[in-house]
mmCIF file of C-alpha atoms in Angstrom:
data_model
loop_
_atom_site.group_PDB
_atom_site.id
_atom_site.type_symbol
_atom_site.label_atom_id
_atom_site.label_comp_id
_atom_site.label_asym_id
_atom_site.label_seq_id
_atom_site.Cartn_x
_atom_site.Cartn_y
_atom_site.Cartn_z
ATOM 1 C CA GLN A 41 45.429 56.351 136.423
ATOM 2 C CA LYS A 42 43.852 54.537 133.591
ATOM 3 C CA GLU A 43 45.165 55.877 130.289
ATOM 4 C CA VAL A 44 43.185 54.024 127.647
ATOM 5 C CA GLU A 45 39.744 52.923 128.421
ATOM 6 C CA GLN A 46 37.453 50.634 126.541
ATOM 7 C CA ASN A 47 34.379 48.610 127.230
ATOM 8 C CA SER A 48 35.248 44.998 127.716
ATOM 9 C CA GLY A 49 32.167 43.734 126.025
ATOM 10 C CA PRO A 50 31.388 41.236 124.682
ATOM 11 C CA LEU A 51 29.741 43.220 121.799
ATOM 12 C CA SER A 52 27.444 41.089 119.734
ATOM 13 C CA VAL A 53 26.639 42.204 116.098
ATOM 14 C CA PRO A 54 24.813 40.359 113.484
ATOM 15 C CA GLU A 55 26.815 39.368 110.338
ATOM 16 C CA GLY A 56 26.711 42.100 107.684
ATOM 17 C CA ALA A 57 25.943 44.872 110.236
ATOM 18 C CA ILE A 58 28.098 47.775 111.313
ATOM 19 C CA ALA A 59 30.258 47.032 114.476
ATOM 20 C CA SER A 60 31.152 50.271 116.470
ATOM 21 C CA LEU A 61 34.002 50.138 118.966
ATOM 22 C CA ASN A 62 34.776 53.063 121.151
ATOM 23 C CA CYS A 63 37.832 54.257 123.230
ATOM 24 C CA THR A 64 38.689 57.167 125.516
ATOM 25 C CA TYR A 65 42.213 58.143 126.640
ATOM 26 C CA SER A 66 43.550 60.506 129.308
ATOM 27 C CA ASP A 67 46.762 61.818 127.807
ATOM 28 C CA ARG A 68 46.697 64.930 125.747
ATOM 29 C CA VAL A 69 50.388 64.690 124.259
ATOM 30 C CA SER A 70 50.108 61.579 122.181
ATOM 31 C CA GLN A 71 49.763 62.236 118.505
ATOM 32 C CA SER A 72 49.411 58.616 117.399
ATOM 33 C CA PHE A 73 46.450 56.183 118.009
ATOM 34 C CA PHE A 74 46.082 52.654 116.876
ATOM 35 C CA TRP A 75 43.554 49.821 116.689
ATOM 36 C CA TYR A 76 44.977 46.408 117.048
ATOM 37 C CA ARG A 77 43.011 43.235 116.461
ATOM 38 C CA GLN A 78 43.962 40.149 118.702
ATOM 39 C CA TYR A 79 42.594 36.675 118.202
ATOM 40 C CA SER A 80 42.728 34.470 121.256
ATOM 41 C CA GLY A 81 46.117 33.172 121.913
ATOM 42 C CA LYS A 82 47.673 35.219 119.130
ATOM 43 C CA SER A 83 49.639 38.401 118.976
ATOM 44 C CA PRO A 84 48.243 42.019 118.328
ATOM 45 C CA GLU A 85 47.717 42.699 114.565
ATOM 46 C CA LEU A 86 47.770 46.483 113.554
ATOM 47 C CA ILE A 87 44.716 47.251 111.463
ATOM 48 C CA MET A 88 44.301 51.044 111.657
ATOM 49 C CA SER A 89 46.403 53.938 112.743
ATOM 50 C CA ILE A 90 45.256 57.627 112.969
ATOM 51 C CA TYR A 91 46.954 60.934 113.667
ATOM 52 C CA SER A 92 44.671 63.509 112.648
ATOM 53 C CA ASN A 93 41.181 64.694 113.795
ATOM 54 C CA GLY A 94 38.532 63.185 111.604
ATOM 55 C CA ASP A 95 37.939 59.947 109.886
ATOM 56 C CA LYS A 96 40.288 57.606 108.131
ATOM 57 C CA GLU A 97 38.855 54.834 106.030
ATOM 58 C CA ASP A 98 40.711 51.475 104.814
ATOM 59 C CA GLY A 99 38.485 49.011 103.236
ATOM 60 C CA ARG A 100 35.746 47.961 105.724
ATOM 61 C CA PHE A 101 37.431 49.896 108.557
ATOM 62 C CA THR A 102 36.949 53.549 109.398
ATOM 63 C CA ALA A 103 38.854 55.087 112.404
ATOM 64 C CA GLN A 104 37.605 58.159 113.993
ATOM 65 C CA LEU A 105 39.631 60.519 116.149
ATOM 66 C CA ASN A 106 38.437 63.496 118.191
ATOM 67 C CA LYS A 107 41.406 65.037 120.154
ATOM 68 C CA ALA A 108 39.351 67.652 121.980
ATOM 69 C CA SER A 109 37.069 64.869 123.323
ATOM 70 C CA GLN A 110 39.927 62.486 123.717
ATOM 71 C CA TYR A 111 37.943 59.958 121.870
ATOM 72 C CA VAL A 112 38.818 57.272 119.237
ATOM 73 C CA SER A 113 36.348 54.903 117.496
ATOM 74 C CA LEU A 114 36.516 51.993 114.950
ATOM 75 C CA LEU A 115 33.650 51.149 112.673
ATOM 76 C CA ILE A 116 33.700 47.898 110.907
ATOM 77 C CA ARG A 117 31.192 47.672 108.038
ATOM 78 C CA ASP A 118 29.714 44.515 106.581
ATOM 79 C CA SER A 119 31.024 42.578 109.666
ATOM 80 C CA GLN A 120 32.110 39.069 108.872
ATOM 81 C CA PRO A 121 32.397 36.075 111.440
ATOM 82 C CA SER A 122 36.221 36.273 110.981
ATOM 83 C CA ASP A 123 36.025 39.790 112.484
ATOM 84 C CA SER A 124 35.189 38.025 115.849
ATOM 85 C CA ALA A 125 38.169 39.008 117.992
ATOM 86 C CA THR A 126 39.376 41.316 120.743
ATOM 87 C CA TYR A 127 39.974 44.856 119.594
ATOM 88 C CA LEU A 128 42.630 46.781 121.277
ATOM 89 C CA CYS A 129 42.744 50.551 121.203
ATOM 90 C CA ALA A 130 46.233 52.113 121.855
ATOM 91 C CA ARG A 131 48.004 55.388 121.947
ATOM 92 C CA GLY A 132 51.797 56.219 121.807
ATOM 93 C CA ASP A 133 54.420 57.986 119.935
ATOM 94 C CA ASP A 134 57.194 55.600 121.230
ATOM 95 C CA LYS A 135 55.956 53.157 123.650
ATOM 96 C CA ILE A 136 52.349 51.979 123.042
ATOM 97 C CA ILE A 137 49.861 52.047 125.908
ATOM 98 C CA PHE A 138 47.016 49.575 125.319
ATOM 99 C CA GLY A 139 43.559 49.414 126.614
ATOM 100 C CA LYS A 140 42.084 46.234 127.861
ATOM 101 C CA GLY A 141 40.249 45.594 124.807
ATOM 102 C CA THR A 142 36.832 45.099 123.599
ATOM 103 C CA ARG A 143 35.620 41.467 122.693
ATOM 104 C CA LEU A 144 33.623 41.551 119.530
ATOM 105 C CA HIS A 145 31.376 38.608 118.395
ATOM 106 C CA ILE A 146 29.925 38.541 114.924
ATOM 107 C CA LEU A 147 26.675 36.484 114.911
ATOM 108 C CA PRO A 148 26.270 34.300 111.806
ATOM 109 C CA GLU B 101 55.268 40.579 103.426
ATOM 110 C CA PRO B 102 58.071 41.080 106.084
ATOM 111 C CA GLU B 103 57.336 39.986 109.555
ATOM 112 C CA VAL B 104 58.650 39.831 113.016
ATOM 113 C CA THR B 105 59.688 36.346 114.149
ATOM 114 C CA GLN B 106 60.269 35.035 117.718
ATOM 115 C CA THR B 107 61.555 31.869 119.173
ATOM 116 C CA PRO B 108 60.674 29.728 120.959
ATOM 117 C CA SER B 109 57.072 29.800 120.785
ATOM 118 C CA HIS B 110 56.736 28.161 124.134
ATOM 119 C CA GLN B 111 59.408 28.144 126.987
ATOM 120 C CA VAL B 112 58.950 26.188 130.189
ATOM 121 C CA THR B 113 61.232 26.889 133.028
ATOM 122 C CA GLN B 114 61.903 26.404 136.786
ATOM 123 C CA MET B 115 61.623 29.248 139.012
ATOM 124 C CA GLY B 116 65.169 30.946 139.497
ATOM 125 C CA GLN B 117 66.462 29.867 136.076
ATOM 126 C CA GLU B 118 67.572 32.298 133.406
ATOM 127 C CA VAL B 119 65.646 32.357 130.280
ATOM 128 C CA ILE B 120 66.526 34.225 126.800
ATOM 129 C CA LEU B 121 63.707 35.053 124.344
ATOM 130 C CA ARG B 122 64.671 35.637 120.818
ATOM 131 C CA CYS B 123 63.301 38.017 118.219
ATOM 132 C CA VAL B 124 64.220 38.887 114.595
ATOM 133 C CA PRO B 125 62.694 42.312 113.848
ATOM 134 C CA ILE B 126 61.672 43.353 110.447
ATOM 135 C CA SER B 127 64.988 43.955 108.468
ATOM 136 C CA ASN B 128 64.836 47.640 107.808
ATOM 137 C CA HIS B 129 63.256 48.575 111.115
ATOM 138 C CA LEU B 130 65.378 50.606 113.583
ATOM 139 C CA TYR B 131 63.177 50.662 116.883
ATOM 140 C CA PHE B 132 62.589 47.518 119.027
ATOM 141 C CA TYR B 133 60.267 46.819 121.754
ATOM 142 C CA TRP B 134 59.314 44.051 124.181
ATOM 143 C CA TYR B 135 55.780 43.789 125.499
ATOM 144 C CA ARG B 136 54.116 41.262 127.689
ATOM 145 C CA GLN B 137 50.640 40.035 128.350
ATOM 146 C CA ILE B 138 49.584 38.155 131.526
ATOM 147 C CA LEU B 139 46.712 35.851 130.722
ATOM 148 C CA GLY B 140 43.424 37.671 130.694
ATOM 149 C CA GLN B 141 45.163 41.115 131.175
ATOM 150 C CA LYS B 142 46.123 43.866 128.858
ATOM 151 C CA VAL B 143 49.364 44.206 126.864
ATOM 152 C CA GLU B 144 51.979 46.007 128.815
ATOM 153 C CA PHE B 145 55.182 47.806 127.563
ATOM 154 C CA LEU B 146 58.451 46.595 128.991
ATOM 155 C CA VAL B 147 61.298 48.308 127.096
ATOM 156 C CA SER B 148 62.143 50.281 123.836
ATOM 157 C CA PHE B 149 65.525 50.008 122.129
ATOM 158 C CA TYR B 150 66.991 52.166 119.640
ATOM 159 C CA ASN B 151 70.726 52.762 118.409
ATOM 160 C CA ASN B 152 71.986 49.855 120.667
ATOM 161 C CA GLU B 153 70.604 51.379 123.827
ATOM 162 C CA ILE B 154 67.568 51.370 125.922
ATOM 163 C CA SER B 155 65.276 54.364 125.121
ATOM 164 C CA GLU B 156 62.681 53.811 127.731
ATOM 165 C CA LYS B 157 61.719 51.059 130.158
ATOM 166 C CA SER B 158 58.721 50.530 132.391
ATOM 167 C CA GLU B 159 58.513 49.797 136.138
ATOM 168 C CA ILE B 160 58.145 46.022 135.221
ATOM 169 C CA PHE B 161 61.639 46.070 133.500
ATOM 170 C CA ASP B 162 63.726 45.757 136.786
ATOM 171 C CA ASP B 163 67.376 44.412 137.219
ATOM 172 C CA GLN B 164 66.124 40.942 136.447
ATOM 173 C CA PHE B 165 65.621 41.847 132.826
ATOM 174 C CA SER B 166 68.023 42.946 130.003
ATOM 175 C CA VAL B 167 67.833 43.354 126.331
ATOM 176 C CA GLU B 168 70.510 43.036 123.684
ATOM 177 C CA ARG B 169 71.026 43.211 119.954
ATOM 178 C CA PRO B 170 73.960 40.819 119.590
ATOM 179 C CA ASP B 171 74.140 40.994 115.833
ATOM 180 C CA GLY B 172 72.552 42.820 113.040
ATOM 181 C CA SER B 173 69.360 40.791 113.044
ATOM 182 C CA ASN B 174 68.494 39.355 116.446
ATOM 183 C CA PHE B 175 67.009 41.160 119.641
ATOM 184 C CA THR B 176 66.906 39.366 122.884
ATOM 185 C CA LEU B 177 65.189 39.740 126.260
ATOM 186 C CA LYS B 178 66.830 37.954 129.066
ATOM 187 C CA ILE B 179 65.259 37.318 132.385
ATOM 188 C CA ARG B 180 68.052 36.427 134.936
ATOM 189 C CA SER B 181 66.154 34.634 137.738
ATOM 190 C CA THR B 182 62.545 33.903 136.738
ATOM 191 C CA LYS B 183 59.710 34.253 139.187
ATOM 192 C CA LEU B 184 56.347 32.629 139.044
ATOM 193 C CA GLU B 185 54.749 36.102 138.255
ATOM 194 C CA ASP B 186 57.010 36.297 135.089
ATOM 195 C CA SER B 187 54.606 33.662 133.385
ATOM 196 C CA ALA B 188 53.246 35.502 130.390
ATOM 197 C CA MET B 189 53.186 35.868 126.646
ATOM 198 C CA TYR B 190 56.008 37.990 125.673
ATOM 199 C CA PHE B 191 55.770 40.069 122.566
ATOM 200 C CA CYS B 192 58.517 41.602 120.394
ATOM 201 C CA ALA B 193 57.707 44.502 118.178
ATOM 202 C CA SER B 194 59.508 46.587 115.785
ATOM 203 C CA SER B 195 59.020 49.862 113.929
ATOM 204 C CA GLY B 196 60.557 51.732 111.165
ATOM 205 C CA GLY B 197 60.293 55.049 113.084
ATOM 206 C CA GLY B 198 59.152 58.087 111.510
ATOM 207 C CA ALA B 199 56.615 60.507 112.917
ATOM 208 C CA TYR B 200 53.880 57.951 113.711
ATOM 209 C CA ASN B 201 55.717 54.833 114.850
ATOM 210 C CA GLU B 202 53.510 52.046 113.724
ATOM 211 C CA GLN B 203 54.749 48.797 115.587
ATOM 212 C CA PHE B 204 54.392 45.356 114.160
ATOM 213 C CA PHE B 205 54.234 42.530 116.710
ATOM 214 C CA GLY B 206 55.808 38.995 116.410
ATOM 215 C CA PRO B 207 53.685 35.933 117.324
ATOM 216 C CA GLY B 208 55.082 35.916 120.810
ATOM 217 C CA THR B 209 56.729 33.417 123.147
ATOM 218 C CA ARG B 210 54.620 31.862 125.908
ATOM 219 C CA LEU B 211 56.823 31.845 129.156
ATOM 220 C CA THR B 212 55.699 29.361 131.800
ATOM 221 C CA VAL B 213 57.655 29.318 135.146
ATOM 222 C CA LEU B 214 57.042 26.507 137.388
#
């Protein structure tokens, strides 16, 4: 059973545009959802956490959670070349279950 | 800013040998985790540790694996008899707990089993 699903990409977005990353999950129990960024050969870096339905904004990042639809998304505004990475959607209240990640490529 | 550290950054070992991977979690964190990532695959949970005992472990974490917090700062993962398929990046993570369990990852140890 796949628990966290993401499109593997690559998703190519022009510099300055909005990048939209999506994720669905199958577990209705988890209360905590996360977006991690992972550069090639590096460890996951927590960029957003969200626990309640609706939007949560932090700088250029907005996470959206819809528990009824079991859907989480991440919007990156004013995309920069340094945003090029793999974005991991994850859920979990103790152990974290990760998706396979979406590769994002920002085109200069 | 406090961070999780791991040593060594790269470990090469022969099949059947024992390896110990070391982690220093963030100092005021109480929950500790090991994850692994085989090249090209997703990050997988191995084990969680709280109050000096294992809270949960995955199917991957069989009798060849063990964890220990030998002192107030270190958290170790031991693989008793390494197999070729143990080759992966191993990440340590720690959390301060609370309702939402944000976990912060160390830089990882790349384990290569020959």
